[in-house]
mmCIF file of C-alpha atoms in Angstrom:
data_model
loop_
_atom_site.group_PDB
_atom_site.id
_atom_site.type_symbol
_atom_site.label_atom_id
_atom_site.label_comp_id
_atom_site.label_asym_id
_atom_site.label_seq_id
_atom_site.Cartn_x
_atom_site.Cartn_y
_atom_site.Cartn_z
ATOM 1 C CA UNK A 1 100.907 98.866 2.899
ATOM 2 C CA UNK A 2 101.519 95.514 0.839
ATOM 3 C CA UNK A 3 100.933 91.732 2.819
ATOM 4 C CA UNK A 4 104.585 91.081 3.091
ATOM 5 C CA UNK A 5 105.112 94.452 4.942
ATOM 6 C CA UNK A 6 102.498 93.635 7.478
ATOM 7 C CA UNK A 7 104.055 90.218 8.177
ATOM 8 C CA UNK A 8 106.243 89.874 11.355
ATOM 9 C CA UNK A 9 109.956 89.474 11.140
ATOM 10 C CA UNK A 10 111.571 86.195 11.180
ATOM 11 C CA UNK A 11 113.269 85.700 14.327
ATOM 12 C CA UNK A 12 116.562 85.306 14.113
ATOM 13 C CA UNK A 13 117.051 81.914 16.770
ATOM 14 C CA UNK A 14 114.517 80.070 14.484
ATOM 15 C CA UNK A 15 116.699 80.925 11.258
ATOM 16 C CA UNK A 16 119.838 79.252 13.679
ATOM 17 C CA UNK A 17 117.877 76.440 13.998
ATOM 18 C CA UNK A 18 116.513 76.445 11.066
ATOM 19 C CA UNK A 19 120.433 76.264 9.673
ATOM 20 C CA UNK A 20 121.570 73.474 11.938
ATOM 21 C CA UNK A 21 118.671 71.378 10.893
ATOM 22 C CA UNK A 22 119.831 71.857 7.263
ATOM 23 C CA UNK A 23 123.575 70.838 8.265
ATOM 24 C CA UNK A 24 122.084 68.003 10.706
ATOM 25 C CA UNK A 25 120.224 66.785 7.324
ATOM 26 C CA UNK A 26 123.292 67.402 5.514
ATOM 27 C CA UNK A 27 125.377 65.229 7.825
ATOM 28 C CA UNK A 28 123.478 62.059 8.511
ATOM 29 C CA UNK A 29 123.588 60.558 4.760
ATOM 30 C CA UNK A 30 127.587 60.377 4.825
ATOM 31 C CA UNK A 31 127.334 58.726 8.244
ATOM 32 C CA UNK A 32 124.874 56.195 6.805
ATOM 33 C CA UNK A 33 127.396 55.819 4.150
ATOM 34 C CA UNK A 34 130.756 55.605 6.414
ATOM 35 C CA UNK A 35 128.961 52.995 9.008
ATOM 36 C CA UNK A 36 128.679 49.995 6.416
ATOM 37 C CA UNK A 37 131.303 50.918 4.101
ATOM 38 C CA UNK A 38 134.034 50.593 7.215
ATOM 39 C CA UNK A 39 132.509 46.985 8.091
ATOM 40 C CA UNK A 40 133.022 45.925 5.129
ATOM 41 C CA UNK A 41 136.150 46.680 4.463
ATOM 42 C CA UNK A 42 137.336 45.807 7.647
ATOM 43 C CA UNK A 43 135.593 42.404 6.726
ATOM 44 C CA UNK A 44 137.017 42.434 3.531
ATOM 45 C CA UNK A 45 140.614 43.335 4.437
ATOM 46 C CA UNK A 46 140.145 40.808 7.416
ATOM 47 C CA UNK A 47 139.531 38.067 5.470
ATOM 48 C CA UNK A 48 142.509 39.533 2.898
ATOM 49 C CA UNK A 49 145.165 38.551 5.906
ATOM 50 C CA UNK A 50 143.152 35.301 6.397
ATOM 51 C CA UNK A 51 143.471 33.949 3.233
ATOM 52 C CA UNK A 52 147.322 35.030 2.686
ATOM 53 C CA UNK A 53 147.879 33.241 5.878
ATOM 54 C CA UNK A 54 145.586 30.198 4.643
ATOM 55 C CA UNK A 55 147.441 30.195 1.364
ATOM 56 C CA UNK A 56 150.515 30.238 2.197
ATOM 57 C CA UNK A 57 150.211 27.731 4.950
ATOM 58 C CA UNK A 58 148.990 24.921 2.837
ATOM 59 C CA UNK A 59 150.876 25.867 -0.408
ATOM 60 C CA UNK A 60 153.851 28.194 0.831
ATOM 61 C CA UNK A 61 155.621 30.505 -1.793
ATOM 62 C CA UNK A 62 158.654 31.505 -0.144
ATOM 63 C CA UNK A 63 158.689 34.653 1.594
ATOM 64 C CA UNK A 64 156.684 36.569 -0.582
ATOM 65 C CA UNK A 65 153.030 35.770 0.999
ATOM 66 C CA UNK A 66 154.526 36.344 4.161
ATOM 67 C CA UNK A 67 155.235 39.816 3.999
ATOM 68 C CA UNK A 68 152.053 40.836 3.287
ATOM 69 C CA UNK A 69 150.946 38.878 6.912
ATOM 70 C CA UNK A 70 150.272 42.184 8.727
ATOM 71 C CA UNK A 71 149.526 44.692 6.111
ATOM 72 C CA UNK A 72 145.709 44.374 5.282
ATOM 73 C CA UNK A 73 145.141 44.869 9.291
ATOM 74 C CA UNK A 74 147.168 47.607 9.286
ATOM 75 C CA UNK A 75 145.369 49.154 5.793
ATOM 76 C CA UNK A 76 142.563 48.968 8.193
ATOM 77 C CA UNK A 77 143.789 51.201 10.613
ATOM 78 C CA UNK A 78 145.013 53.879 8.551
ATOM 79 C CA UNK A 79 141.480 53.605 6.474
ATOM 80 C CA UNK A 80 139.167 53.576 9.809
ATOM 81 C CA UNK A 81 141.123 54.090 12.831
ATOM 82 C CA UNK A 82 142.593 51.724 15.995
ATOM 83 C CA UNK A 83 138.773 50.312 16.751
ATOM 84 C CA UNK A 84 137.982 48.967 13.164
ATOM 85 C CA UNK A 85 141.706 47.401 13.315
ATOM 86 C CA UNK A 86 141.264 45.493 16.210
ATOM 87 C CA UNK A 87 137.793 44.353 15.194
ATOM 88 C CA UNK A 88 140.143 42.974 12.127
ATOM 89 C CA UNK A 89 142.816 41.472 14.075
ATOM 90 C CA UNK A 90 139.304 39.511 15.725
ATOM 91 C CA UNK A 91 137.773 38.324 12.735
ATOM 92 C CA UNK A 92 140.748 37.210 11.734
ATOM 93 C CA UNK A 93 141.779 35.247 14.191
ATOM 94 C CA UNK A 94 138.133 33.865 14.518
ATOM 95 C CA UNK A 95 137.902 32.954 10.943
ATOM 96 C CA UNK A 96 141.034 31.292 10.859
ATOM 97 C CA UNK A 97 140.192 29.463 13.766
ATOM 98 C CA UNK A 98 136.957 28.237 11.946
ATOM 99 C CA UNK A 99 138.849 27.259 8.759
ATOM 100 C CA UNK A 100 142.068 25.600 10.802
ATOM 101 C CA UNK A 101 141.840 25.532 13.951
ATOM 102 C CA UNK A 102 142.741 27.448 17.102
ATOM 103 C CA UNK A 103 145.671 26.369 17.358
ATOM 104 C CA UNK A 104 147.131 27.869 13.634
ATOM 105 C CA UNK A 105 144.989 30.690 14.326
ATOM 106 C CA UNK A 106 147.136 31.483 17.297
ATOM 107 C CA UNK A 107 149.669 31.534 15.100
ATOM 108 C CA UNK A 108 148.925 33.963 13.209
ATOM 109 C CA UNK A 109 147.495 36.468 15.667
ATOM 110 C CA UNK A 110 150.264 36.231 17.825
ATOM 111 C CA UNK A 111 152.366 37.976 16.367
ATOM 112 C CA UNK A 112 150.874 38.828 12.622
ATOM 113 C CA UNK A 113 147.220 40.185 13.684
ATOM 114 C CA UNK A 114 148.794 42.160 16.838
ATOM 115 C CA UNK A 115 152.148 43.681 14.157
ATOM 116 C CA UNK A 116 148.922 45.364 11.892
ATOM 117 C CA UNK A 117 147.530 46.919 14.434
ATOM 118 C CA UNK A 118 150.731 47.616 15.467
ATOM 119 C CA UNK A 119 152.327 49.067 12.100
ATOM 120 C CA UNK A 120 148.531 51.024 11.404
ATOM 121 C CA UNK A 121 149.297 52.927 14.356
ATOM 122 C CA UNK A 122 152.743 53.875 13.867
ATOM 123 C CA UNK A 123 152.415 54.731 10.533
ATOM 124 C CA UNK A 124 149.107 56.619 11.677
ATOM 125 C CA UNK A 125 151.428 58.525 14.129
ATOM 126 C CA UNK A 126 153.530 59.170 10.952
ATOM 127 C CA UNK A 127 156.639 57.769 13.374
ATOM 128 C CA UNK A 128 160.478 57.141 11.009
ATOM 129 C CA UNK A 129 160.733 53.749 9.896
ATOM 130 C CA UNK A 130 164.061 53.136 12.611
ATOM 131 C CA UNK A 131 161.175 53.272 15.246
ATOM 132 C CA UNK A 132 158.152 51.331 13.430
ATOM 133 C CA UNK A 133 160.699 48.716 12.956
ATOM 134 C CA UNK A 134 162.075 48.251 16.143
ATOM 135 C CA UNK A 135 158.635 47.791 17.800
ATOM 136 C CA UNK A 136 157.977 45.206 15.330
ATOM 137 C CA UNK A 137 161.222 43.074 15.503
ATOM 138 C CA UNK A 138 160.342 42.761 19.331
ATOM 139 C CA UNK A 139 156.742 42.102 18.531
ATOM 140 C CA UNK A 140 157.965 39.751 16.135
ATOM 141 C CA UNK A 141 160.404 38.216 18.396
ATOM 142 C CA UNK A 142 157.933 37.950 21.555
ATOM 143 C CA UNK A 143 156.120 36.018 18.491
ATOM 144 C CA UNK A 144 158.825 33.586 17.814
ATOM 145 C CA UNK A 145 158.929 32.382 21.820
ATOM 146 C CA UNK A 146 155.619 31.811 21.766
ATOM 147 C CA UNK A 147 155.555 29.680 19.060
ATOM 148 C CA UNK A 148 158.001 27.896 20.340
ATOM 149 C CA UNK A 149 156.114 27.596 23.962
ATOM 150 C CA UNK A 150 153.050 26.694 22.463
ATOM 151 C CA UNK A 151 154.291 24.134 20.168
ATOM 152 C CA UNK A 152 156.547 22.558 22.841
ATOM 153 C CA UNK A 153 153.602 22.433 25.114
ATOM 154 C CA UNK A 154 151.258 20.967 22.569
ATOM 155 C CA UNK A 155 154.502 18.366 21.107
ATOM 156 C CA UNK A 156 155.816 17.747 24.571
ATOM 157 C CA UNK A 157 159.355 18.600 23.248
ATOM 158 C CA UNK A 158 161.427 21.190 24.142
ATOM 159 C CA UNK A 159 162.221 22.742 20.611
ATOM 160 C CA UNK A 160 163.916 25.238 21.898
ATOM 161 C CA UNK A 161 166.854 22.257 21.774
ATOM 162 C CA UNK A 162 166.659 22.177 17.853
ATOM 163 C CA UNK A 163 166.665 26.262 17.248
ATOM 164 C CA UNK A 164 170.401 25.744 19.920
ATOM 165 C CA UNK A 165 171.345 22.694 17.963
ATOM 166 C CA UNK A 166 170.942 24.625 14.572
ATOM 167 C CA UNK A 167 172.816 27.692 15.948
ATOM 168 C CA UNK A 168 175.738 25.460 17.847
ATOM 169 C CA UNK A 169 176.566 24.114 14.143
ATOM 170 C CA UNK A 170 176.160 27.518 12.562
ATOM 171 C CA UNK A 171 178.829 28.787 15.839
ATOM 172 C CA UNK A 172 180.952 26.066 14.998
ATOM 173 C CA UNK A 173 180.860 26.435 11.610
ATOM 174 C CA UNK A 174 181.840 30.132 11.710
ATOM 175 C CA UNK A 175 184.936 29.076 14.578
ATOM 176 C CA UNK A 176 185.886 26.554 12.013
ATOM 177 C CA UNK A 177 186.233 29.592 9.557
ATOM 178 C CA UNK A 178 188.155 31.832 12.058
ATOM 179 C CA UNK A 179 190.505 29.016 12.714
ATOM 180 C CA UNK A 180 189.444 29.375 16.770
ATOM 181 C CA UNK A 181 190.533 26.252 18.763
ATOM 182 C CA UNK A 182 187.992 27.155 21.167
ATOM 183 C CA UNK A 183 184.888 25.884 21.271
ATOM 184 C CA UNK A 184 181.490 28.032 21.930
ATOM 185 C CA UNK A 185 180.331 28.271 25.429
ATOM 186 C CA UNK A 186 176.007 27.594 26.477
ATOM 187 C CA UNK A 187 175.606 31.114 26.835
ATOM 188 C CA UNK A 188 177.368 32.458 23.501
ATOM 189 C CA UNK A 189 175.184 29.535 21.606
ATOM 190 C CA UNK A 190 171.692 31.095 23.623
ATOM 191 C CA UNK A 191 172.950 34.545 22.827
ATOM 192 C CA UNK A 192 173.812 33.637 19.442
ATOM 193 C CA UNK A 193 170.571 32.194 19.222
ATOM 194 C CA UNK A 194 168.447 35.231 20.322
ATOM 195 C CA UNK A 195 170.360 37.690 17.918
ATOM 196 C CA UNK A 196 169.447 35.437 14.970
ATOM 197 C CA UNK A 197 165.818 35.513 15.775
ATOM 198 C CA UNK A 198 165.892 39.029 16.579
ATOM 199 C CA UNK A 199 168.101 39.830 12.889
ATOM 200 C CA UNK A 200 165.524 37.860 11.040
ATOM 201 C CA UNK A 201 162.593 39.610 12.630
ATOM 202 C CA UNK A 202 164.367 42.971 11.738
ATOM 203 C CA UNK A 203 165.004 42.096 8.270
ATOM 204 C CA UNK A 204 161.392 40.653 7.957
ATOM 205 C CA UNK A 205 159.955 43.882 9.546
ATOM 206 C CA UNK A 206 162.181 46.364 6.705
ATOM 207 C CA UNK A 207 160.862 43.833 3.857
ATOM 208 C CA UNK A 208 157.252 44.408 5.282
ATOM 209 C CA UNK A 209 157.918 48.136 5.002
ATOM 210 C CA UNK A 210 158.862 48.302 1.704
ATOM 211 C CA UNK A 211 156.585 46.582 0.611
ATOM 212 C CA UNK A 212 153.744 48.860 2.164
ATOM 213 C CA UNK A 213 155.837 51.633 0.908
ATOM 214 C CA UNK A 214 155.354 50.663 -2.746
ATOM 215 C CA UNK A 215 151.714 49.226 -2.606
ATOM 216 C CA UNK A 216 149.538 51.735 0.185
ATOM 217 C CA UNK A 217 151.253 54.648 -1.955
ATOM 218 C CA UNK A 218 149.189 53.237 -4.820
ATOM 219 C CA UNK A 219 146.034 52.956 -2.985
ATOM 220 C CA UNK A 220 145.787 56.206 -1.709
ATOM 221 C CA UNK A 221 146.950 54.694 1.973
ATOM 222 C CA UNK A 222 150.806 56.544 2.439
ATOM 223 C CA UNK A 223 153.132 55.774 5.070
ATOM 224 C CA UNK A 224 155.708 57.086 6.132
ATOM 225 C CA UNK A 225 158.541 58.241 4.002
ATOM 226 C CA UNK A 226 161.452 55.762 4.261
ATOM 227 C CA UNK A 227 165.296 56.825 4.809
ATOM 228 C CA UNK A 228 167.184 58.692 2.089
ATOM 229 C CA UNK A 229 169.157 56.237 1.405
ATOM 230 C CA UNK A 230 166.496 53.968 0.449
ATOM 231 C CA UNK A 231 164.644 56.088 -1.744
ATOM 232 C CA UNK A 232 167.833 56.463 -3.937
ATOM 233 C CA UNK A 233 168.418 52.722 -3.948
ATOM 234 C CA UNK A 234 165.074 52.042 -5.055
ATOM 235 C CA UNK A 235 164.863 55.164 -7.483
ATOM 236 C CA UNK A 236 161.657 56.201 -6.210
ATOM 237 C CA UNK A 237 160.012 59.818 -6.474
ATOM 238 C CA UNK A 238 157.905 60.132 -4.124
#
């Protein structure tokens, strides 16, 4: 009878063990790699919608800084998940606060940092754009009120008297066109008023879309496909 005959029989619980160890061992280095590589990129990216904001405050290019407001945030969630965004949305705010104050950093977290997470989760969710969009014009809009509260309370003028002054001429203006002898009433001028913040929030909100569209595509990042209609205008295969 040779040695190896004469030896007992592995038992079969220690090979289980033995084969969860090995997976354990197997497991642990990617989780050693996923733990920094998600803060920094979520530092990174964070600092990304910083700067835009920074940039664009101090030496502003138009509109085409300001799309990109809400998109590194919401890279962040569909990278690392609703935790990681909101730590972005944070550091944002608290780095911008450092670099300009508290007051600008408001600004831009209310309603920029809050429409990334926002946006991350919706196009996490893989929702249409029709929905995506219309959470983020009334984000967008609750946004626009605020500013306007916070700067009133910090100017100590109303300047929600300018935005009705602007849209009273733009209401006259159009009556002029129409050849209407009547002239606008307070509540048609506040209405009036609210549907042109609420239309420019909407058309912001599709710019900001198609612009993700093109660029996360690139990165490896998708979101959701957008309507027919727009893929044939933009002559995209996708």
């Amino acid at each position: 009878m040779s040695i190896s005959d004469s030896l007992p029989d592995e038992d079969p619980s220690t090979k289980t063990q033995n084969t969860l160890l090995e997976k354990e061992q197997l497991r642990r280095p990617s989780l050693k790699v996923d733990a920094p590589l998600r803060m920094v990129e979520t530092a990174f990216l964070a600092s990304t919608a910083s700067l835009i904001w920074f940039i664009n405050f101090y030496f502003p290019l138009g509109p085409v800084l300001r799309i990109f407001f809400p998109v590194p945030i919401a890279l962040v969630y569909l990278r690392w998940g609703k935790r990681a965004a909101w730590m972005a949305a944070v550091t944002s705010g608290l780095l911008l606060s450092v670099l300009m104050g508290p007051v600008r950093s408001l600004l831009f977290v209310m309603p920029f940092a809050f429409m990334g997470v926002l946006l991350g989760a919706t196009w996490h969710r893989r929702v249409p754009w029709m929905v995506s969009i219309t959470l983020g014009t009334l984000l967008g809009t609750l946004g626009v009120f605020f500013r306007l509260w916070l700067l009133s309370i910090l100017s100590g003028e109303d300047l929600w008297i300018y935005v009705i002054n602007q849209v009273t001429e733009l209401i006259e203006w159009a009556f002029l066109r129409l050849q209407l002898l009547a002239s606008p009433s307070v509540f048609l001028i506040q209405l009036g008023a609210i549907a042109l913040i609420v239309f420019n929030n909407f058309i912001y909100l599709f710019m900001v879309h198609l612009a993700a569209w093109l660029l996360l595509d690139r990165l490896g990042n998708s979101i959701p496909r957008p309507p027919q209609w727009v893929q044939v205008l933009m002559d995209y295969e996708g």
